[in-house]
Each structure stands twice: as structure tokens, then as C-alpha cells.
């Protein structure tokens, strides 16, 4: 039996595929390569280029492969873009998930682990955030992920789907082998953008707002290494295959860093001055997002390995320094 990783050519998907293969799983990757890269797919995974909205292609895949569980990453994930083009997000994220669940139901595949996000909480009322805290997304990206969670819930009530939703905080870092890492086009995420400065690709980093209600005025996020996220997917899948109940877990380190602190860490790691300038706030950004991951630790036995921001930034730097243009030659 194999695991289907939808979106396995993307950032978190590709790292999860590497971990699945390292732990002896048979892996099938499907990706439309809109934002993913063929070169990011582990050579031992069987690859299908298809779109999650393509019902016929998904049905063919389920007919050909014996799939016991699905890990679903395939979605758009940029906060800013989701605010200017919300329908693009509804179409890919929600319609894609609908078609996937339909195809799974038709082929009697019951187990799914899927990427959700801290953005489902919106502007949180308390810190750290617990899984049963209110969900009021402040951006369309988070809204579509929350709607996907609800879709899984109702499908589970009606036809016995088993699901785990993993709400990631800020994914960052790269595989310690240096073979795969973060590559977005255009890049919008803080750490890769900062590292473009010492890489000679950018003059300075923009800080999106410095009058948030935080100690230094810049936004606070909980940065979690992509390899730790990958491990959590494997634990969640094992949990479902053992008969674990439907569940939702936060995944973060439980420690918040401001944008300024992240820039300072990158200055220390790279030895570069990395000039920064204050820029307007980005629409939809909450001031502070920090996870409580106690539930994932207790129920799944998850224990993040990279608990130090400097170590995380070091793995990111190793990747970006050696792959300044990502997967492109
Ligand atoms: N950010 C920033 N400058 C940038 C990119 C991001 O100040 O060039 C800030 C952004 O406003 C947020 C944090 O860095 O507070 C992390 O943003 P990112 O896009 O990496 O992740 P998100 O929190 O949106 O998932």
C-alpha cells in the first residue's frame, strides 16, 4: 500500500516525501507543478503531474495505485495574493479539496492528513493559541483553509472519512542534506527574502509595519522547521492508520520571534549587515501568532528537533547560498 502526497513537489510536501521515503514508505506524488518543482520530488516516489481539480486524472491514479492514506498539501498559500485575488483561492483550495474527497470516497480511501494553518485563528485573543480557540481568519487564505477543515468534518460525519488537520505556524528552514529547500516564485516569505540580501539578490529587506502592539512594534510569529513539520505528518498518518479519531493539531515551537529578531538572527548567521527599512503593513497580517503544540506532543508524540531559531536559519542559509535561484539552473 502507498501514501499519496498531493502537492508533493512543493516546499512542505517535498520535505514530507523525503521523510516518508526515509522511513520506508511507498510514496506516490501528484502535483500540477504550478508552484511546485519536479526537481523537488524524491527520485524514489512515483510522480503524476495532475491538478487536484481534475477528477478524471485523480480517479485514474486511485484506480492504478493502492493508496491507504492521502497527505494533502496542494493549495495556494500566499496571504497577500489571497486578499487581492480571493476567487483564485476558493477555486484551487476549496474546489481542489472537494474533488479530492469525492475521488477518495469513490475509491474507498478513508484517511487524510491535510495542511491547515495558524491563519485560521485570525487575530487571536490569547497566547499561546490552543486548538479550540476561536477561529476568525483575517485573510482569505486562512478562510479557505478553515473551510477545508469544515469540509473534512462534514464529509467524515456523512461517509466515514478519517482526517487530521495540521495547523502550521511559520514553516521555514531546509532539509539538512541540502538537496531540497524553500523555493517560491515570486518569493513572499520572510526568511528567504532576508537571505536574498547576503546572496546579493536584494539590496535590503522591508519590514511590513513597525507599530503593531508588540515589544518592538513588528509582527511576532512562531517559526517551525520544515523537517519537524514533515515528521508530524508521518505521526499523524500513523495515528489515523491505527484508528485515531478525527483531530486538529497546532504545529509550532511555542516561541515567538519578531520580524526584527529574525533579521538579527540572519545577520549573525550570515555575517552580513542586511539593511532593513520600514514599509507599509501587509493586508491581513495579525500582530502575533504563537502556538501551543502541547496537544500534538501528547497525542501524536511529536517533538520538534529544531527548537533554536539560529539553527533553523542556518539550514535555510545552507540551501539558499547553494541554490540562489531555487531549483532553476
Ligand atoms: N514580513 C516582512 N517583510 C517581508 C516578508 C514578510 O516584514 O518582506 C513579515 C510579515 O508581515 C509577517 C512575517 O514577516 O509578519 C512572516 O511573514 P511570512 O510571509 O513569512 O509568513 P506568514 O506569517 O504570512 O505566514
XYZ file of N, CA, C and O in Angstrom, residues 113-226:
456
model
N -4.490 13.343 5.875
C -3.820 14.338 6.720
C -3.711 15.571 5.858
O -3.285 15.474 4.708
N -4.099 16.724 6.369
C -4.027 17.859 5.463
C -3.503 19.127 6.116
O -3.588 19.323 7.316
N -2.919 19.971 5.257
C -2.267 21.210 5.675
C -3.292 22.245 6.012
O -3.989 22.733 5.125
N -3.342 22.617 7.277
C -4.102 23.807 7.605
C -3.094 24.841 8.086
O -1.887 24.696 7.824
N -3.538 25.841 8.769
C -2.640 26.961 9.043
C -3.047 27.724 10.286
O -4.236 27.756 10.645
N -2.075 28.386 10.890
C -2.348 29.291 12.011
C -3.256 30.436 11.573
O -3.912 31.069 12.405
N -3.301 30.702 10.257
C -4.138 31.801 9.758
C -5.629 31.555 10.000
O -6.433 32.467 9.863
N -6.021 30.333 10.382
C -7.445 30.091 10.687
C -7.868 30.850 11.954
O -9.050 31.123 12.143
N -6.897 31.210 12.819
C -7.271 31.861 14.082
C -7.524 33.351 13.915
O -8.174 33.961 14.751
N -6.966 33.958 12.875
C -7.085 35.409 12.736
C -6.293 36.105 13.821
O -5.182 35.698 14.151
N -6.870 37.165 14.385
C -6.195 37.915 15.458
C -6.548 37.224 16.773
O -7.660 37.358 17.273
N -5.624 36.442 17.341
C -6.001 35.606 18.479
C -6.278 36.406 19.750
O -5.736 37.490 19.941
N -7.122 35.834 20.603
C -7.486 36.513 21.847
C -6.481 36.225 22.949
O -6.391 36.962 23.917
N -5.765 35.086 22.872
C -4.760 34.801 23.899
C -3.597 34.032 23.272
O -3.720 33.458 22.200
N -2.492 34.039 23.998
C -1.254 33.442 23.501
C -0.691 32.535 24.595
O -0.700 32.958 25.764
N -0.172 31.333 24.341
C -0.169 30.707 23.024
C -1.566 30.218 22.628
O -2.434 30.060 23.480
N -1.726 29.974 21.336
C -3.026 29.610 20.797
C -3.271 28.114 20.979
O -2.396 27.294 20.674
N -4.457 27.776 21.466
C -4.860 26.370 21.592
C -5.831 26.023 20.475
O -6.517 26.900 19.928
N -5.935 24.730 20.188
C -6.730 24.277 19.039
C -8.208 24.652 19.139
O -8.877 24.830 18.122
N -8.741 24.746 20.364
C -10.176 25.072 20.441
C -10.432 26.566 20.660
O -11.546 26.979 20.964
N -9.418 27.394 20.459
C -9.627 28.843 20.498
C -10.469 29.262 19.280
O -10.547 28.521 18.296
N -11.098 30.453 19.354
C -11.963 30.881 18.247
C -11.218 30.979 16.912
O -10.034 31.350 16.897
N -11.889 30.625 15.844
C -11.293 30.737 14.506
C -12.016 31.839 13.741
O -13.184 31.703 13.392
N -11.285 32.947 13.530
C -11.852 34.095 12.798
C -10.782 34.628 11.865
O -10.093 35.612 12.189
N -10.583 33.978 10.718
C -9.488 34.386 9.828
C -9.577 35.860 9.428
O -10.680 36.372 9.219
N -8.404 36.509 9.341
C -8.373 37.900 8.879
C -7.937 37.976 7.419
O -7.767 39.057 6.883
N -7.696 36.820 6.806
C -7.365 36.848 5.383
C -8.030 35.662 4.675
O -8.439 34.691 5.311
N -8.122 35.811 3.349
C -8.880 34.834 2.577
C -8.177 33.474 2.535
O -8.832 32.428 2.501
N -6.853 33.485 2.558
C -6.113 32.223 2.605
C -6.564 31.396 3.819
O -6.943 30.226 3.694
N -6.542 32.012 5.005
C -6.962 31.316 6.228
C -8.422 30.879 6.165
O -8.788 29.800 6.635
N -9.238 31.722 5.537
C -10.666 31.404 5.399
C -10.859 30.127 4.563
O -11.669 29.258 4.909
N -10.080 29.998 3.478
C -10.241 28.793 2.643
C -9.745 27.552 3.384
O -10.329 26.477 3.264
N -8.690 27.694 4.178
C -8.180 26.535 4.929
C -9.177 26.113 6.005
O -9.373 24.916 6.252
N -9.807 27.095 6.649
C -10.807 26.775 7.663
C -12.003 26.076 7.006
O -12.537 25.097 7.543
N -12.377 26.560 5.833
C -13.491 25.925 5.111
C -13.123 24.493 4.710
O -13.972 23.591 4.731
N -11.859 24.257 4.376
C -11.420 22.889 4.052
C -11.537 21.995 5.289
O -11.973 20.851 5.205
N -11.153 22.528 6.451
C -11.294 21.738 7.695
C -12.759 21.356 7.908
O -13.083 20.218 8.263
N -13.638 22.332 7.678
C -15.062 22.063 7.911
C -15.597 21.059 6.892
O -16.445 20.227 7.215
N -15.093 21.152 5.672
C -15.495 20.190 4.636
C -15.123 18.770 5.071
O -15.910 17.823 4.946
N -13.914 18.615 5.612
C -13.475 17.285 6.081
C -14.400 16.811 7.209
O -14.781 15.648 7.271
N -14.733 17.728 8.100
C -15.583 17.361 9.229
C -16.930 16.821 8.726
O -17.368 15.737 9.128
N -17.566 17.572 7.847
C -18.902 17.140 7.400
C -18.815 15.864 6.572
O -19.685 14.996 6.671
N -17.744 15.743 5.772
C -17.578 14.506 4.986
C -17.345 13.330 5.938
O -17.821 12.208 5.692
N -16.661 13.578 7.042
C -16.415 12.475 7.989
C -17.727 12.039 8.647
O -17.943 10.851 8.886
N -18.607 13.024 8.915
C -19.891 12.682 9.535
C -20.752 11.858 8.582
O -21.443 10.929 8.985
N -20.702 12.228 7.307
C -21.599 11.599 6.335
C -21.082 10.259 5.843
O -21.854 9.326 5.648
N -19.761 10.170 5.584
C -19.314 8.932 4.945
C -18.024 8.353 5.505
O -17.287 7.679 4.793
N -17.755 8.619 6.783
C -16.690 7.883 7.465
C -15.274 8.248 7.081
O -14.350 7.464 7.300
N -15.070 9.457 6.504
C -13.699 9.920 6.256
C -12.990 10.079 7.606
O -13.606 10.492 8.593
N -11.688 9.738 7.646
C -10.889 9.985 8.853
C -9.864 11.055 8.508
O -9.123 10.904 7.535
N -9.819 12.125 9.292
C -8.894 13.205 8.924
C -8.162 13.764 10.128
O -8.639 13.728 11.260
N -6.975 14.284 9.825
C -6.234 15.121 10.778
C -5.883 16.398 10.043
O -5.349 16.361 8.930
N -6.202 17.534 10.649
C -5.793 18.837 10.112
C -4.614 19.332 10.939
O -4.681 19.366 12.171
N -3.531 19.685 10.262
C -2.340 20.193 10.953
C -2.250 21.694 10.691
O -2.111 22.118 9.531
N -2.372 22.464 11.749
C -2.323 23.923 11.611
C -0.894 24.389 11.832
O -0.433 24.520 12.957
N -0.195 24.640 10.699
C 1.201 25.051 10.808
C 1.288 26.508 11.184
O 0.537 27.325 10.670
N 2.306 26.812 11.951
C 2.655 28.201 12.169
C 3.661 28.559 11.053
O 3.374 28.231 9.914
N 4.787 29.189 11.275
C 5.586 29.631 10.115
C 6.640 28.607 9.720
O 7.678 28.496 10.383
N 6.365 27.895 8.642
C 7.292 26.878 8.141
C 8.548 27.557 7.615
O 8.464 28.557 6.893
N 9.712 27.019 7.957
C 10.947 27.605 7.451
C 12.085 26.595 7.555
O 11.897 25.486 8.051
N 13.251 26.964 7.053
C 14.397 26.058 7.060
C 14.390 25.148 5.842
O 13.517 25.235 4.977
N 15.384 24.264 5.781
C 15.539 23.376 4.630
C 16.069 22.033 5.099
O 16.600 21.910 6.204
N 15.927 21.031 4.228
C 16.379 19.670 4.541
C 17.867 19.698 4.874
O 18.654 20.315 4.151
N 18.291 19.007 5.963
C 19.704 19.085 6.355
C 20.666 18.536 5.293
O 21.842 18.893 5.280
N 20.176 17.705 4.370
C 21.041 17.186 3.300
C 21.424 18.282 2.307
O 22.348 18.114 1.519
N 20.682 19.402 2.308
C 20.930 20.462 1.330
C 20.334 20.168 -0.038
O 20.478 20.956 -0.970
N 19.623 19.036 -0.189
C 19.091 18.665 -1.514
C 17.804 19.396 -1.879
O 17.531 19.634 -3.049
N 16.986 19.672 -0.882
C 15.726 20.387 -1.143
C 15.583 21.521 -0.128
O 16.183 21.484 0.943
N 14.775 22.505 -0.515
C 14.585 23.653 0.368
C 13.406 24.478 -0.097
O 12.571 24.004 -0.878
N 13.352 25.718 0.375
C 12.203 26.573 0.069
C 12.437 27.307 -1.245
O 13.493 27.889 -1.458
N 11.444 27.265 -2.129
C 11.557 27.968 -3.415
C 10.167 28.378 -3.856
O 9.340 27.523 -4.169
N 9.905 29.666 -3.823
C 8.632 30.186 -4.296
C 8.910 31.229 -5.367
O 9.916 31.914 -5.317
N 7.996 31.336 -6.310
C 8.182 32.310 -7.371
C 6.845 33.018 -7.641
O 5.969 32.406 -8.222
N 6.668 34.252 -7.212
C 7.629 35.083 -6.517
C 7.747 34.669 -5.054
O 6.822 34.088 -4.497
N 8.884 34.976 -4.448
C 9.067 34.679 -3.017
C 8.369 35.750 -2.189
O 8.468 36.930 -2.506
N 7.619 35.341 -1.173
C 6.936 36.315 -0.313
C 7.280 36.093 1.153
O 6.879 36.888 1.995
N 7.957 34.998 1.480
C 8.164 34.648 2.886
C 9.406 35.323 3.464
O 10.394 35.540 2.774
N 9.311 35.612 4.747
C 10.303 36.477 5.392
C 11.733 35.932 5.305
O 12.631 36.651 4.851
N 11.965 34.701 5.741
C 13.357 34.225 5.845
C 14.034 34.126 4.471
O 15.139 34.658 4.290
N 13.398 33.519 3.464
C 14.068 33.513 2.152
C 14.301 34.921 1.599
O 15.340 35.159 0.963
N 13.372 35.845 1.863
C 13.579 37.221 1.366
C 14.759 37.880 2.074
O 15.574 38.555 1.433
N 14.870 37.670 3.382
C 16.017 38.232 4.120
C 17.315 37.691 3.521
O 18.271 38.438 3.297
N 17.349 36.378 3.243
C 18.593 35.744 2.791
C 18.963 36.136 1.360
O 20.103 35.931 0.942
N 18.015 36.724 0.635
C 18.370 37.246 -0.695
C 19.342 38.417 -0.578
O 20.065 38.715 -1.524
N 19.365 39.091 0.578
C 20.275 40.239 0.732
C 21.734 39.750 0.773
O 22.531 40.143 -0.089
N 22.104 38.857 1.725
C 23.501 38.367 1.693
C 23.821 37.582 0.423
O 24.995 37.460 0.049
N 22.804 37.089 -0.273
C 23.039 36.366 -1.531
C 23.239 37.326 -2.706
O 23.426 36.891 -3.837
N 23.139 38.637 -2.444
C 23.377 39.622 -3.495
C 22.205 39.803 -4.451
O 22.360 40.358 -5.540
N 21.003 39.335 -4.062
C 19.863 39.427 -4.971
C 18.884 40.537 -4.587
O 17.883 40.753 -5.263
N 19.139 41.178 -3.475
C 18.222 42.199 -2.956
C 19.064 43.167 -2.127
O 19.996 42.745 -1.449
N 18.741 44.458 -2.229
C 19.537 45.472 -1.513
C 19.234 45.481 -0.018
O 20.112 45.676 0.794
N 17.918 45.310 0.319
C 17.509 45.431 1.725
C 16.202 44.677 1.927
O 15.518 44.341 0.957
N 15.886 44.448 3.180
C 14.633 43.764 3.500
C 13.621 44.798 4.003
O 13.972 45.710 4.746
N 12.369 44.648 3.560
C 11.301 45.549 4.017
C 10.641 44.939 5.248
O 10.334 43.747 5.272
N 10.447 45.753 6.264
C 9.723 45.315 7.468
C 8.299 45.829 7.324
O 8.077 47.050 7.292
N 7.345 44.922 7.227
C 5.957 45.324 6.981
C 5.292 45.790 8.275
O 4.606 45.040 8.945
N 5.519 47.033 8.605
C 4.844 47.653 9.757
C 5.682 47.570 11.016
O 6.229 46.517 11.330
N 5.814 48.724 11.723
C 6.549 48.701 12.993
C 5.755 49.349 14.122
O 6.321 49.783 15.112
N 4.410 49.431 13.928
C 3.607 49.942 15.045
C 2.529 48.951 15.462
O 1.419 49.329 15.839
N 2.862 47.676 15.378
C 1.979 46.644 15.930
C 2.104 46.654 17.456
O 3.143 47.075 17.985
N 1.084 46.187 18.174
C 1.175 46.153 19.642
C 2.058 44.998 20.131
O 1.603 44.037 20.759
N 3.335 45.058 19.798
C 4.322 44.046 20.213
C 5.524 44.802 20.788
O 5.650 46.009 20.540
N 6.423 44.150 21.539
C 7.520 44.886 22.188
C 8.347 45.752 21.235
O 8.683 46.880 21.575
N 8.690 45.276 20.033
C 9.467 46.151 19.139
C 8.625 46.691 17.976
O 9.159 47.289 17.050
N 7.317 46.479 18.024
C 6.413 47.053 17.027
C 6.263 46.221 15.760
O 5.417 46.517 14.911
N 7.100 45.155 15.623
C 6.977 44.339 14.408
C 6.251 43.026 14.743
O 6.182 42.615 15.907
N 5.720 42.386 13.721
C 4.884 41.194 13.927
C 5.673 40.037 14.527
O 6.840 39.819 14.181
N 5.001 39.294 15.365
C 5.618 38.122 16.010
C 5.022 36.849 15.426
O 3.807 36.720 15.291
N 5.923 35.918 15.079
C 5.494 34.632 14.533
C 6.252 33.500 15.223
O 7.338 33.712 15.767
N 5.709 32.296 15.102
C 6.296 31.081 15.670
C 6.904 30.304 14.498
O 6.179 29.777 13.646
N 8.242 30.280 14.424
C 8.932 29.675 13.272
C 9.247 28.211 13.564
O 9.877 27.903 14.575
N 8.819 27.335 12.654
C 8.964 25.894 12.885
C 9.649 25.257 11.675
O 9.293 25.553 10.528
N 10.629 24.409 11.955
C 11.430 23.826 10.862
C 10.598 22.856 10.028
O 9.830 22.050 10.561
N 10.801 22.925 8.726
C 10.036 22.115 7.779
C 10.231 20.610 8.022
O 9.314 19.816 7.816
